[in-house]
Amino acid sequence: MTKRLFSAILTVTLSTLLVGMIILIAILMPYFEQQLATELTTELGYLSRGVSQYGEDFLSTIDPGSSRITLIDADGTVLYDSSLDASTLENHADREEVKQALATGSGESVRYSTTLQEKTLYRALLLPSGDVLRIACTHYSSMGIFLLLIQPILLILTFGAVLSAVISYKVSHRLTRPLNEIDLEHPQVPEDYEELTPLLRRLNHQNRQIKAQLMELGEQQERFASITENMKEGFLVLDRTGTVLSHNTSAGQLLHAEAPLMGRDMTHSPIEELNSAIRDALEGQHTETLIPLFGRMCQLFANPVYQQDQLTGTVIVLLDVTEKQERETLRREFSANVSHELKTPLTSISGIAEIMKSGLIDPNDVPHFAGKIYDESQRLIHLVGDIIKLSQLDENSIPYTAAPVDLLELAQNTRIQLENPAAKQQVTLQVEGEPVVIEGVLPVLDEMLFNLCDNAIKYNKPGGHVWVSVKHTPDGPTLTVKDDGIGIPTEDHERVFERFYRVDKSHSKAIGGTGLGLSIVKHSAAYHNARIELESAPGKGTCIRLIFPPGREIHGQEQTD
C-alpha cells in the first residue's frame, strides 16, 4: 500500500507541475504579446511626432533597440529602415499594415516564421506628410520559448521530481504508518482515521468468528487425533498423488517408519503389496488384502475418497491380524492334534471290542483286554479333561473363586499325591521353603503344580531327584520345581508350552500323557499373572520357576495344618 501511495502522489505531483508550467506559458504568452503591442503603439506615437517635427533625419538620431523602424512613401517605396539599406528593399505597398494605414490612418499585422519559430508584430501610422511610419518587433512563439527554456524546464522538473519523491515518501509513510500499526487481533480505531471505524468493526466481528471456527476446528482435530492415536489400527490419509496428509502413531509403528510419514509419497514405499493397493485405490478401486509387514501379518483396507464425483485421495487402514492368524493356525493344529490323539485310543478300544465281539478271545484273556480298554478310556477321559481345562482357561471361565492359598501347603499335598508314582520311577520328591500365601484359585494352582511335578518325575531317571521350593523373593512369591532328569534342548524351550508338543515323542509315548500338561501350566500361570522362567539343558535337568506378582501375596495369613 505504501508503494502505491508513493507512486500515486509522485505521479500527481509531477503531472501537476508539468501541466502548471504549460498553462503558465499559455497564459503569459498572450499577455506578453499584448504588452508588446501596446509598447509598440506608444513608441510609434513618439516617433511620429518626432518625424513630423524634425523630418526623416530624426530617425537616424535615435537608437531603435530591438525594434525595427521603417519609413515608407505613399507609393510603397521604402525611404528609411533601421535594420537594412532602404534602397535594397522591395516595395512595401502590399504589406497588410501599410495598406491599413493608408486606408484608415493606422494598421497592424502579425507574421509567423515556422523556420525560426518567431513571431513579428507590425504597427503602422499615416503621417501628415502622407508617408507611413512602421515599427516592428520580433519575439519567440510559444514553441520557440519552450524550446529556448527546455534546459531550465528540465532542471526545474528534476528538482521538482526529487522534491516530490521526498514529500511523497514522507506523506505515504505517514499515511500508512497508523494502518500498519493496527493490531489485527485487537483492532482499535486510529485517532487520525475515524473513517476506518466500520472496517475495523467488521474485522473485530470476523476475528471473533474466526476464533470460534478455529476453536471448533481445533476441538474436532483433537477429537480426531485422540480417536486415531488410540487406535491399534494404522490409519493414513493420502492425497490424489499418494502423499501422506495425516497418519496416526500405529501406522508408523506397523510400517517401521524411521522418518516422519507426513508428506511422504507412499506409492514408492519399499512394500510392493502396499504400493499396489494404494495405486488401485487412487484409480477408484476398493482394495482389501493381507500383506506381510516386518514379520507381522496385516489386513489392509484401501478406500478411495470422492468429493463431488472427483477423486481427492484415499484412506488406508492397516489392521494387525498376526495374533488372529496365529490363533487360527493354532486352532487348526489343535483340531488336527485332538483328532489324532482321540483317534489312537478310540481305534485301540474299537479293535479290542471287535475282537471280543467275534468271540476269538480266550475267556482267560478277557481281563487283560478289558484292562486295555480301561486304560485307553482313562486316557481319553484325561485328554478330554485337559482340553476342557484349557478351554476354561482360554475363555477365563474358571468355575471357581479366588481365595487365600498357601503355596507351601499346596506343594506338600502334591508331594503326597505323587509319592507312589515317584517311588515307581525311583525318584525322590522333596519340598522345602517357607509359608507363602497368595490370592489364587486352588484347583488351578493344584493342577499347575501337579503337572510340573508329574513331568519332573516322568522325564527323570532312576535315582533322580525333584525339588519343590516355595519362598519370598524381591520379585514376588516364587514357586520352583527343579529336577536332575533328561533336560530339554535349548531349541525346544520356546515350544514346550505348546499344546501337544513333545520333545522326545518316543519317550513320551512310552510314559503316556496327553501332551497338554505344560500348556495347562502356561495358561494357569497367565490366569494368575505369574511369570514363567525355564532353565534346562540335555542331561542337566530342568528348572521351572513361577514368579507371582507381589500384589497377590497375602501377609499375616495364619498357617493351618
mmCIF file of C-alpha atoms in Angstrom, residues 392-393 396-402 440-441 444 521-530 552:
data_model
loop_
_atom_site.group_PDB
_atom_site.id
_atom_site.type_symbol
_atom_site.label_atom_id
_atom_site.label_comp_id
_atom_site.label_asym_id
_atom_site.label_seq_id
_atom_site.Cartn_x
_atom_site.Cartn_y
_atom_site.Cartn_z
ATOM 1 C CA GLN A 392 -11.875 -72.745 30.532
ATOM 2 C CA LEU A 393 -8.505 -71.036 30.959
ATOM 3 C CA ASN A 396 -11.335 -67.093 31.521
ATOM 4 C CA SER A 397 -14.385 -69.028 32.655
ATOM 5 C CA ILE A 398 -12.957 -70.967 35.614
ATOM 6 C CA PRO A 399 -15.920 -72.130 37.772
ATOM 7 C CA TYR A 400 -14.107 -71.251 40.989
ATOM 8 C CA THR A 401 -13.467 -68.129 43.046
ATOM 9 C CA ALA A 402 -10.137 -66.857 44.261
ATOM 10 C CA GLY A 440 -5.486 -67.621 43.840
ATOM 11 C CA VAL A 441 -7.761 -70.380 42.573
ATOM 12 C CA VAL A 444 -5.999 -74.276 39.057
ATOM 13 C CA VAL A 521 0.807 -74.737 33.300
ATOM 14 C CA LYS A 522 1.334 -71.790 30.902
ATOM 15 C CA HIS A 523 -2.349 -70.814 30.858
ATOM 16 C CA SER A 524 -2.733 -71.295 34.614
ATOM 17 C CA ALA A 525 0.240 -69.011 35.231
ATOM 18 C CA ALA A 526 -1.201 -66.415 32.854
ATOM 19 C CA TYR A 527 -4.541 -66.672 34.696
ATOM 20 C CA HIS A 528 -2.718 -65.678 37.911
ATOM 21 C CA ASN A 529 -0.490 -63.070 36.141
ATOM 22 C CA ALA A 530 2.559 -65.174 37.050
ATOM 23 C CA ARG A 552 -1.228 -61.421 45.047
#
